[in-house]
Tab-separated table of C-alpha atoms and ligand atoms in Angstrom:
chain	number	residue	atom	x	y	z
A	19	UNK	CA	-17.793	17.204	17.095
A	20	UNK	CA	-16.382	20.429	15.708
A	21	UNK	CA	-13.093	19.149	14.339
A	22	UNK	CA	-12.100	17.265	11.243
A	23	UNK	CA	-11.781	13.499	11.473
A	24	UNK	CA	-9.123	11.776	9.393
A	25	UNK	CA	-9.973	8.274	8.266
A	26	UNK	CA	-8.045	8.081	5.006
A	27	UNK	CA	-4.850	6.468	6.256
A	28	UNK	CA	-4.311	4.434	3.068
A	29	UNK	CA	-3.792	7.676	1.156
A	30	UNK	CA	-1.286	9.008	3.634
A	31	UNK	CA	-0.676	9.274	7.364
A	32	UNK	CA	0.361	12.209	9.537
A	33	UNK	CA	3.999	12.252	10.617
A	34	UNK	CA	4.198	10.967	14.198
A	35	UNK	CA	5.692	13.642	16.484
A	36	UNK	CA	8.347	11.178	17.618
A	37	UNK	CA	9.363	10.747	13.975
A	38	UNK	CA	9.465	14.492	13.429
A	39	UNK	CA	11.673	14.964	16.527
A	40	UNK	CA	14.158	12.435	15.147
A	41	UNK	CA	14.207	14.188	11.763
A	42	UNK	CA	14.545	17.827	12.795
A	43	UNK	CA	18.301	18.012	13.520
A	44	UNK	CA	19.002	16.715	10.016
A	45	UNK	CA	17.430	19.787	8.448
A	46	UNK	CA	19.550	22.250	10.425
A	47	UNK	CA	22.738	21.533	12.393
A	48	UNK	CA	23.284	18.071	10.848
A	49	UNK	CA	22.528	19.101	7.267
A	50	UNK	CA	25.559	17.510	5.585
A	51	UNK	CA	25.607	15.523	2.377
A	52	UNK	CA	26.380	11.869	3.109
A	53	UNK	CA	28.453	11.747	-0.084
A	54	UNK	CA	30.837	14.417	1.326
A	55	UNK	CA	33.460	11.972	2.521
A	56	UNK	CA	36.114	14.595	3.375
A	57	UNK	CA	34.588	16.294	6.407
A	58	UNK	CA	32.600	15.811	9.574
A	59	UNK	CA	29.327	17.185	8.167
A	60	UNK	CA	29.340	14.410	5.586
A	61	UNK	CA	30.376	11.763	8.110
A	62	UNK	CA	27.540	12.677	10.478
A	63	UNK	CA	25.006	12.484	7.653
A	64	UNK	CA	26.463	9.238	6.348
A	65	UNK	CA	26.340	7.707	9.813
A	66	UNK	CA	22.644	8.706	10.099
A	67	UNK	CA	21.848	7.114	6.720
A	68	UNK	CA	23.722	3.898	7.466
A	69	UNK	CA	22.275	3.455	10.935
A	70	UNK	CA	18.795	4.062	9.469
A	71	UNK	CA	19.504	1.482	6.780
A	72	UNK	CA	20.604	-0.989	9.461
A	73	UNK	CA	17.501	-0.341	11.536
A	74	UNK	CA	15.152	-0.839	8.567
A	75	UNK	CA	16.994	-4.044	7.614
A	76	UNK	CA	16.761	-5.327	11.194
A	77	UNK	CA	12.985	-4.941	11.391
A	78	UNK	CA	12.360	-6.469	7.974
A	79	UNK	CA	14.829	-9.294	8.650
A	80	UNK	CA	16.965	-8.225	5.692
A	81	UNK	CA	20.615	-7.220	5.246
A	82	UNK	CA	21.476	-3.526	5.191
A	83	UNK	CA	23.014	-3.885	1.738
A	84	UNK	CA	19.628	-5.028	0.434
A	85	UNK	CA	17.954	-1.693	1.277
A	86	UNK	CA	18.004	1.043	-1.409
A	87	UNK	CA	16.466	4.461	-0.771
A	88	UNK	CA	14.162	5.993	-3.386
A	89	UNK	CA	11.628	8.828	-3.411
A	90	UNK	CA	8.701	6.507	-2.621
A	91	UNK	CA	6.833	3.394	-3.632
A	92	UNK	CA	6.026	4.764	-7.093
A	93	UNK	CA	9.723	5.103	-7.863
A	94	UNK	CA	10.529	1.770	-6.240
A	95	UNK	CA	7.883	0.024	-8.366
A	96	UNK	CA	9.169	1.734	-11.524
A	97	UNK	CA	12.759	0.809	-10.696
A	98	UNK	CA	11.872	-2.806	-9.903
A	99	UNK	CA	9.795	-3.431	-13.008
A	100	UNK	CA	11.720	-1.405	-15.582
A	101	UNK	CA	15.057	-2.280	-13.999
A	102	UNK	CA	14.389	-6.030	-14.168
A	103	UNK	CA	12.740	-5.828	-17.606
A	104	UNK	CA	15.676	-4.007	-19.153
A	105	UNK	CA	18.381	-6.125	-17.598
A	106	UNK	CA	16.653	-9.446	-18.335
A	107	UNK	CA	15.346	-8.759	-21.857
A	108	UNK	CA	17.769	-11.235	-23.389
A	109	UNK	CA	16.321	-13.974	-21.155
A	110	UNK	CA	12.660	-13.179	-21.870
A	111	UNK	CA	10.156	-10.387	-22.200
A	112	UNK	CA	7.170	-11.616	-20.223
A	113	UNK	CA	5.940	-10.179	-16.908
A	114	UNK	CA	3.023	-11.389	-14.762
A	115	UNK	CA	1.114	-9.016	-12.528
A	116	UNK	CA	-2.461	-8.627	-11.314
A	117	UNK	CA	-5.492	-6.553	-12.299
A	118	UNK	CA	-5.808	-4.898	-8.881
A	119	UNK	CA	-2.258	-3.543	-8.597
A	120	UNK	CA	-1.584	0.117	-7.828
A	121	UNK	CA	-1.332	2.356	-10.890
A	122	UNK	CA	2.428	2.684	-10.384
A	123	UNK	CA	2.681	-1.015	-11.280
A	124	UNK	CA	-0.098	-1.198	-13.883
A	125	UNK	CA	1.007	1.887	-15.789
A	126	UNK	CA	4.654	0.849	-15.666
A	127	UNK	CA	3.584	-2.471	-17.194
A	128	UNK	CA	1.586	-0.633	-19.854
A	129	UNK	CA	4.685	1.349	-20.781
A	130	UNK	CA	6.758	-1.816	-20.949
A	131	UNK	CA	4.135	-3.306	-23.276
A	132	UNK	CA	4.727	-0.370	-25.601
A	133	UNK	CA	8.416	-1.277	-25.733
A	134	UNK	CA	7.748	-4.868	-26.726
A	135	UNK	CA	7.223	-6.696	-23.427
A	136	UNK	CA	4.256	-8.989	-22.911
A	137	UNK	CA	2.323	-8.578	-19.665
A	138	UNK	CA	-0.265	-10.927	-18.152
A	139	UNK	CA	-2.697	-9.169	-15.791
A	140	UNK	CA	-4.066	-11.981	-13.640
A	141	UNK	CA	-7.757	-11.663	-12.738
A	142	UNK	CA	-8.937	-11.843	-9.109
A	143	UNK	CA	-11.938	-13.467	-7.485
A	144	UNK	CA	-14.777	-11.477	-5.878
A	145	UNK	CA	-12.602	-10.915	-2.782
A	146	UNK	CA	-9.534	-9.717	-4.680
A	147	UNK	CA	-7.442	-12.903	-4.461
A	148	UNK	CA	-5.525	-14.300	-7.428
A	149	UNK	CA	-5.887	-17.985	-8.348
A	150	UNK	CA	-2.527	-19.686	-7.907
A	151	UNK	CA	-3.368	-22.183	-10.656
A	152	UNK	CA	-3.821	-19.249	-13.029
A	153	UNK	CA	-0.417	-17.946	-11.965
A	154	UNK	CA	1.200	-21.323	-12.666
A	155	UNK	CA	-0.509	-21.528	-16.070
A	156	UNK	CA	0.618	-18.038	-17.041
A	157	UNK	CA	4.316	-18.825	-16.475
A	158	UNK	CA	6.293	-19.505	-19.634
A	159	UNK	CA	9.971	-19.842	-20.512
A	160	UNK	CA	9.844	-16.130	-21.412
A	161	UNK	CA	8.671	-15.040	-17.933
A	162	UNK	CA	11.236	-12.922	-16.107
A	163	UNK	CA	9.225	-11.339	-13.290
A	164	UNK	CA	6.079	-11.765	-11.221
A	165	UNK	CA	4.811	-8.635	-9.449
A	166	UNK	CA	1.930	-9.104	-7.015
A	167	UNK	CA	1.106	-6.647	-4.262
A	168	UNK	CA	1.084	-7.830	-0.644
A	169	UNK	CA	-2.018	-5.892	0.446
A	170	UNK	CA	-4.378	-3.882	-1.697
A	171	UNK	CA	-4.724	-0.138	-1.051
A	172	UNK	CA	-8.456	0.007	-1.744
A	173	UNK	CA	-9.899	-3.188	-0.294
A	174	UNK	CA	-7.050	-4.308	1.987
A	175	UNK	CA	-7.010	-7.883	0.643
A	176	UNK	CA	-3.793	-9.785	1.408
A	177	UNK	CA	-2.428	-12.200	-1.194
A	178	UNK	CA	-0.796	-15.490	-0.334
A	179	UNK	CA	2.782	-14.228	-0.426
A	180	UNK	CA	4.511	-17.411	0.649
A	181	UNK	CA	2.738	-19.570	-1.961
A	182	UNK	CA	3.397	-17.041	-4.738
A	183	UNK	CA	7.026	-16.864	-3.612
A	184	UNK	CA	7.314	-20.668	-3.716
A	185	UNK	CA	5.864	-20.873	-7.213
A	186	UNK	CA	8.312	-18.211	-8.425
A	187	UNK	CA	11.240	-19.932	-6.758
A	188	UNK	CA	10.357	-23.330	-8.257
A	189	UNK	CA	10.215	-21.730	-11.693
A	190	UNK	CA	13.358	-19.606	-11.130
A	191	UNK	CA	11.467	-16.380	-11.756
A	192	UNK	CA	12.058	-13.161	-9.831
A	193	UNK	CA	9.265	-12.066	-7.499
A	194	UNK	CA	8.515	-8.414	-6.711
A	195	UNK	CA	5.860	-7.207	-4.278
A	196	UNK	CA	4.464	-3.755	-3.647
A	197	UNK	CA	4.165	-3.921	0.127
A	198	UNK	CA	3.287	-0.240	0.632
A	199	UNK	CA	0.052	-0.961	2.523
A	200	UNK	CA	1.413	-3.962	4.405
A	201	UNK	CA	4.735	-2.711	5.815
A	202	UNK	CA	4.354	-1.664	9.432
A	203	UNK	CA	1.034	-3.478	9.774
A	204	UNK	CA	2.194	-7.037	9.262
A	205	UNK	CA	5.387	-8.644	10.439
A	206	UNK	CA	7.125	-9.132	7.095
A	207	UNK	CA	10.099	-11.443	7.340
A	208	UNK	CA	11.824	-10.859	4.018
A	209	UNK	CA	14.428	-13.595	4.491
A	210	UNK	CA	11.679	-16.207	4.839
A	211	UNK	CA	9.366	-14.853	2.165
A	212	UNK	CA	11.035	-16.029	-1.067
A	213	UNK	CA	10.698	-12.512	-2.382
A	214	UNK	CA	13.366	-10.774	-4.474
A	215	UNK	CA	12.176	-7.180	-4.588
A	216	UNK	CA	9.912	-5.211	-2.208
A	217	UNK	CA	8.661	-1.614	-2.496
A	218	UNK	CA	7.243	0.683	0.155
A	219	UNK	CA	6.869	4.349	1.153
A	220	UNK	CA	7.508	6.335	4.344
A	221	UNK	CA	4.277	8.308	4.398
A	222	UNK	CA	1.977	5.329	4.877
A	223	UNK	CA	3.632	4.443	8.197
A	224	UNK	CA	3.570	7.839	9.978
A	225	UNK	CA	6.810	8.885	8.321
A	226	UNK	CA	7.488	11.661	5.803
A	227	UNK	CA	6.467	11.844	2.149
A	228	UNK	CA	9.031	11.656	-0.633
A	229	UNK	CA	10.995	8.728	0.758
A	230	UNK	CA	10.709	5.049	-0.004
A	231	UNK	CA	12.637	1.813	-0.136
A	232	UNK	CA	13.321	-0.818	-2.720
A	233	UNK	CA	14.577	-4.021	-1.096
A	234	UNK	CA	16.632	-6.126	-3.497
A	235	UNK	CA	17.476	-9.609	-2.282
A	236	UNK	CA	21.225	-10.206	-2.241
A	237	UNK	CA	21.169	-13.627	-3.886
A	238	UNK	CA	23.327	-15.775	-6.088
A	239	UNK	CA	23.252	-15.249	-9.017
A	240	UNK	CA	23.064	-11.522	-8.261
A	241	UNK	CA	19.776	-9.787	-9.180
A	242	UNK	CA	20.672	-7.535	-12.080
A	243	UNK	CA	18.711	-4.308	-12.149
A	244	UNK	CA	19.123	-1.494	-14.675
A	245	UNK	CA	19.198	1.903	-12.857
A	246	UNK	CA	16.515	4.347	-13.969
A	247	UNK	CA	18.308	7.474	-12.723
A	248	UNK	CA	21.783	8.349	-13.965
A	249	UNK	CA	24.129	10.609	-12.035
A	250	UNK	CA	26.545	10.438	-9.152
A	251	UNK	CA	26.215	6.686	-8.597
A	252	UNK	CA	24.590	6.878	-5.152
A	253	UNK	CA	23.022	3.785	-3.599
A	254	UNK	CA	25.715	1.547	-5.077
A	255	UNK	CA	24.933	2.825	-8.545
A	256	UNK	CA	21.275	1.838	-8.479
A	257	UNK	CA	19.731	5.188	-7.658
A	258	UNK	CA	21.681	8.379	-8.213
A	259	UNK	CA	20.779	11.602	-6.412
A	260	UNK	CA	21.748	13.180	-3.088
A	261	UNK	CA	20.151	11.225	-0.291
A	262	UNK	CA	17.233	12.814	1.580
A	263	UNK	CA	18.788	12.381	5.013
A	264	UNK	CA	15.987	13.784	7.246
A	265	UNK	CA	13.426	11.655	5.421
A	266	UNK	CA	15.611	8.541	5.664
A	267	UNK	CA	16.006	9.096	9.416
A	268	UNK	CA	12.218	9.614	9.613
A	269	UNK	CA	11.409	6.461	7.666
A	270	UNK	CA	13.617	4.354	9.927
A	271	UNK	CA	12.155	5.872	13.090
A	272	UNK	CA	8.610	5.404	11.725
A	273	UNK	CA	9.228	1.750	10.962
A	274	UNK	CA	10.764	1.218	14.406
A	275	UNK	CA	7.651	2.628	16.094
A	276	UNK	CA	5.368	0.494	13.915
A	277	UNK	CA	7.239	-2.631	14.912
A	278	UNK	CA	7.464	-1.736	18.600
A	279	UNK	CA	3.748	-0.983	18.787
A	280	UNK	CA	2.446	-3.328	16.114
A	281	UNK	CA	0.651	-5.868	18.271
A	282	UNK	CA	-1.256	-3.411	20.410
A	283	UNK	CA	-1.966	-0.990	17.552
A	284	UNK	CA	-3.214	-3.587	15.075
A	285	UNK	CA	-5.619	-5.056	17.647
A	286	UNK	CA	-6.982	-1.617	18.551
A	287	UNK	CA	-7.423	-0.584	14.923
A	288	UNK	CA	-9.006	-3.914	13.938
A	289	UNK	CA	-11.489	-3.574	16.828
A	290	UNK	CA	-12.478	-0.116	15.555
A	291	UNK	CA	-12.817	-1.518	12.051
A	292	UNK	CA	-15.020	-4.380	13.262
A	293	UNK	CA	-17.140	-2.039	15.352
A	294	UNK	CA	-17.835	0.073	12.257
A	295	UNK	CA	-18.504	-2.902	10.023
A	296	UNK	CA	-20.877	-4.504	12.535
A	297	UNK	CA	-22.747	-1.242	13.077
A	298	UNK	CA	-23.242	-0.696	9.331
A	299	UNK	CA	-24.464	-4.247	8.836
A	300	UNK	CA	-26.822	-4.193	11.798
A	301	UNK	CA	-28.239	-0.697	11.436
A	302	UNK	CA	-28.562	-0.491	7.632
A	303	UNK	CA	-29.927	-2.817	4.990
A	304	UNK	CA	-28.351	-3.220	1.525
A	305	UNK	CA	-24.735	-2.802	2.557
A	306	UNK	CA	-21.832	-4.934	1.308
A	307	UNK	CA	-18.273	-5.503	2.380
A	308	UNK	CA	-15.791	-5.115	-0.459
A	309	UNK	CA	-12.628	-7.202	-0.219
A	310	UNK	CA	-11.855	-10.342	1.741
A	311	UNK	CA	-13.644	-10.713	5.108
A	312	UNK	CA	-10.613	-12.172	6.880
A	313	UNK	CA	-7.521	-11.995	4.630
A	314	UNK	CA	-7.137	-8.249	4.925
A	315	UNK	CA	-5.060	-5.626	6.675
A	316	UNK	CA	-6.447	-4.464	10.007
A	317	UNK	CA	-7.108	-0.837	9.114
A	318	UNK	CA	-9.145	-1.251	5.938
A	319	UNK	CA	-12.898	-1.157	5.668
A	320	UNK	CA	-14.395	-0.802	2.201
A	321	UNK	CA	-18.178	-0.945	2.090
A	322	UNK	CA	-20.911	-0.251	-0.451
A	323	UNK	CA	-24.016	1.561	0.745
A	324	UNK	CA	-26.498	0.766	-2.024
A	325	UNK	CA	-28.902	3.497	-3.175
A	326	UNK	CA	-26.528	6.209	-1.917
A	327	UNK	CA	-23.804	7.649	-4.205
A	328	UNK	CA	-20.316	7.578	-2.680
A	329	UNK	CA	-19.686	11.229	-3.573
A	330	UNK	CA	-23.041	12.284	-2.098
A	331	UNK	CA	-22.275	10.448	1.151
A	332	UNK	CA	-18.938	12.225	1.361
A	333	UNK	CA	-20.493	15.603	0.573
A	334	UNK	CA	-22.996	15.196	3.369
A	335	UNK	CA	-20.290	14.584	5.984
A	336	UNK	CA	-17.579	17.018	4.958
A	337	UNK	CA	-15.959	16.971	8.396
A	338	UNK	CA	-14.961	13.344	7.839
A	339	UNK	CA	-12.071	12.458	5.526
A	340	UNK	CA	-12.652	9.104	3.862
A	341	UNK	CA	-12.235	8.038	0.288
A	342	UNK	CA	-14.268	6.718	-2.594
A	343	UNK	CA	-12.504	4.454	-5.062
A	344	UNK	CA	-8.840	5.136	-5.620
A	345	UNK	CA	-8.257	8.746	-4.655
A	346	UNK	CA	-4.868	7.929	-3.184
A	347	UNK	CA	-3.491	6.078	-6.158
A	348	UNK	CA	-3.957	8.669	-8.801
A	349	UNK	CA	-3.926	12.418	-9.255
A	350	UNK	CA	-6.660	11.988	-11.869
A	351	UNK	CA	-9.714	10.531	-10.149
A	352	UNK	CA	-11.042	7.589	-12.147
A	353	UNK	CA	-13.579	4.898	-11.346
A	354	UNK	CA	-11.901	2.214	-9.300
A	355	UNK	CA	-10.190	-0.438	-11.440
A	356	UNK	CA	-9.962	-2.549	-8.286
A	357	UNK	CA	-13.694	-2.707	-7.581
A	358	UNK	CA	-14.242	-3.376	-11.274
A	359	UNK	CA	-11.787	-6.273	-11.194
A	360	UNK	CA	-13.805	-7.833	-8.362
A	361	UNK	CA	-16.733	-7.966	-10.781
A	362	UNK	CA	-18.952	-5.722	-8.636
A	363	UNK	CA	-22.072	-4.202	-10.155
A	364	UNK	CA	-21.957	-0.541	-11.157
A	365	UNK	CA	-24.321	0.361	-8.290
A	366	UNK	CA	-22.085	-1.323	-5.797
A	367	UNK	CA	-18.983	0.376	-7.173
A	368	UNK	CA	-20.585	3.805	-7.121
A	369	UNK	CA	-21.682	3.520	-3.521
A	370	UNK	CA	-18.329	2.311	-2.125
A	371	UNK	CA	-16.591	4.171	0.686
A	372	UNK	CA	-13.103	3.309	1.894
A	373	UNK	CA	-12.416	3.914	5.579
A	374	UNK	CA	-8.709	3.886	6.385
A	375	UNK	CA	-8.278	3.709	10.132
A	376	UNK	CA	-5.044	4.719	11.780
A	377	UNK	CA	-2.899	5.202	14.843
A	378	UNK	CA	-4.524	8.450	15.913
A	379	UNK	CA	-8.211	7.534	15.589
A	380	UNK	CA	-10.140	7.395	18.863
A	381	UNK	CA	-13.212	5.408	19.902
A	382	UNK	CA	-15.113	8.680	20.119
A	383	UNK	CA	-14.293	9.389	16.468
A	384	UNK	CA	-15.304	5.895	15.431
A	385	UNK	CA	-18.705	6.263	17.144
A	386	UNK	CA	-19.192	9.652	15.561
A	387	UNK	CA	-18.349	8.370	12.063
A	388	UNK	CA	-20.730	5.417	12.456
A	389	UNK	CA	-23.636	7.725	13.322
A	390	UNK	CA	-22.825	10.251	10.619
A	391	UNK	CA	-22.496	7.656	7.854
A	392	UNK	CA	-25.766	6.005	8.839
A	393	UNK	CA	-27.499	9.372	9.003
A	394	UNK	CA	-26.100	10.365	5.574
A	395	UNK	CA	-27.028	7.069	3.920
A	396	UNK	CA	-30.544	7.129	5.362
A	397	UNK	CA	-31.256	10.664	4.251
A	398	UNK	CA	-29.890	10.028	0.747
A	399	UNK	CA	-32.044	6.919	0.481
A	400	UNK	CA	-35.076	8.942	1.543
A	401	UNK	CA	-34.455	11.020	-1.569
A	402	UNK	CA	-33.937	8.011	-3.816
A	403	UNK	CA	-37.067	7.046	-5.784
A	404	UNK	CA	-35.581	3.586	-6.549
A	405	UNK	CA	-34.959	2.894	-2.879
A	406	UNK	CA	-38.419	4.169	-1.886
A	407	UNK	CA	-39.999	1.959	-4.516
A	408	UNK	CA	-38.086	-1.045	-3.225
A	409	UNK	CA	-39.121	-0.341	0.382
A	410	UNK	CA	-42.797	0.113	-0.488
A	411	UNK	CA	-42.762	-3.110	-2.518
A	412	UNK	CA	-41.391	-5.010	0.487
A	413	UNK	CA	-44.010	-3.547	2.858
B	529	PMP	N1	1.542	1.282	-3.974
B	529	PMP	C1	0.483	1.296	-3.155
B	529	PMP	C2	-0.172	-0.003	-2.804
B	529	PMP	C3	0.017	2.503	-2.619
B	529	PMP	O1	-1.030	2.500	-1.785
B	529	PMP	C4	0.694	3.696	-2.958
B	529	PMP	C5	0.192	5.020	-2.436
B	529	PMP	N2	-1.108	5.288	-2.731
B	529	PMP	C6	1.787	3.632	-3.813
B	529	PMP	C7	2.189	2.406	-4.312
B	529	PMP	C8	2.542	4.864	-4.244
B	529	PMP	O2	3.206	5.427	-3.155
B	529	PMP	P1	3.890	6.867	-3.303
B	529	PMP	O3	2.797	7.792	-3.725
B	529	PMP	O4	4.432	7.143	-1.954
B	529	PMP	O5	4.939	6.768	-4.323
């Protein structure tokens, strides 16, 4: 195979051509500013934004007025956490989150700690699941927000959203979830989920980069949220700044395609994932699955290939784009805090590869990747004195 193979769809996805086609007119002939209320250019842009908002709301079973556009999940997470913290400080200054959250949640919490908030980082079990009893125990009269991601970006593990939502509701605490890796892959019904705030990004669902959503449940009493961007009062005062119309149109179109094709696509992708997993388990010894074996999103496969360094595996198959640790979550590569939170040994963490399957992967690519990974792992193990010693001991 003399082309590159992309299997890093948790980091980002290519824009689907059908999404691009929908976006293009909004760069050129329909370039207006939706805030220009006095002329047709503005009206056309505003109509595109509002029909996109309606479409997004329809698929997520939300109301259009609950959808706020941001620049991406990082901004949505910052706005949710800082916005709630600042507007609820008089009620309490305690936030509960989880050790395996994306850095845009963890580092936001760290900053809030510096300004006097207390944050509980719930531990996870070996599969990446939080213990609901621990969550209940952590809640105090000071707790204002629980933020737990729907699906993890490294290991794909899905948390029990409805139970967490129920616990928060019973305790009258706001519940935020970073659903960046789940939106478009699972049928999220926000009205039924007991969730108050939800973040996600366009570029993980075959839409453009630089656009995201924060859903804020329109409840009584109203969820108060301190804006983090001051300016022209766009997005009903919550997020100032001229709206990115082509990207908004793209995000809505991308979500629509995900929903229309979800059933077929998720089955296809999960079959590819299972084929890879089964091949690695049956053709190699000393391999481990990282994350939950069943409670996981369909496109994630995170495996450790003991006695072979993750970076060395990747270097020996440069035509294949996969990821080790958390390359997508940070611009400064660091050892994975997620794999560490699972309690995995150092060897297991340093031999972990994340395969992120996606819409455009083919069976031919999957077969090729299986063979190349096995070949790479075997040849690295041949060079590993520790592995050789282990093999000769067993013989
Ligand atoms: N949360 C999760 C779970 C993610 O996977 C990502 C992207 N790696 C983000 C937040 C941040 O998204 P963005 O870079 O689009 O702001």
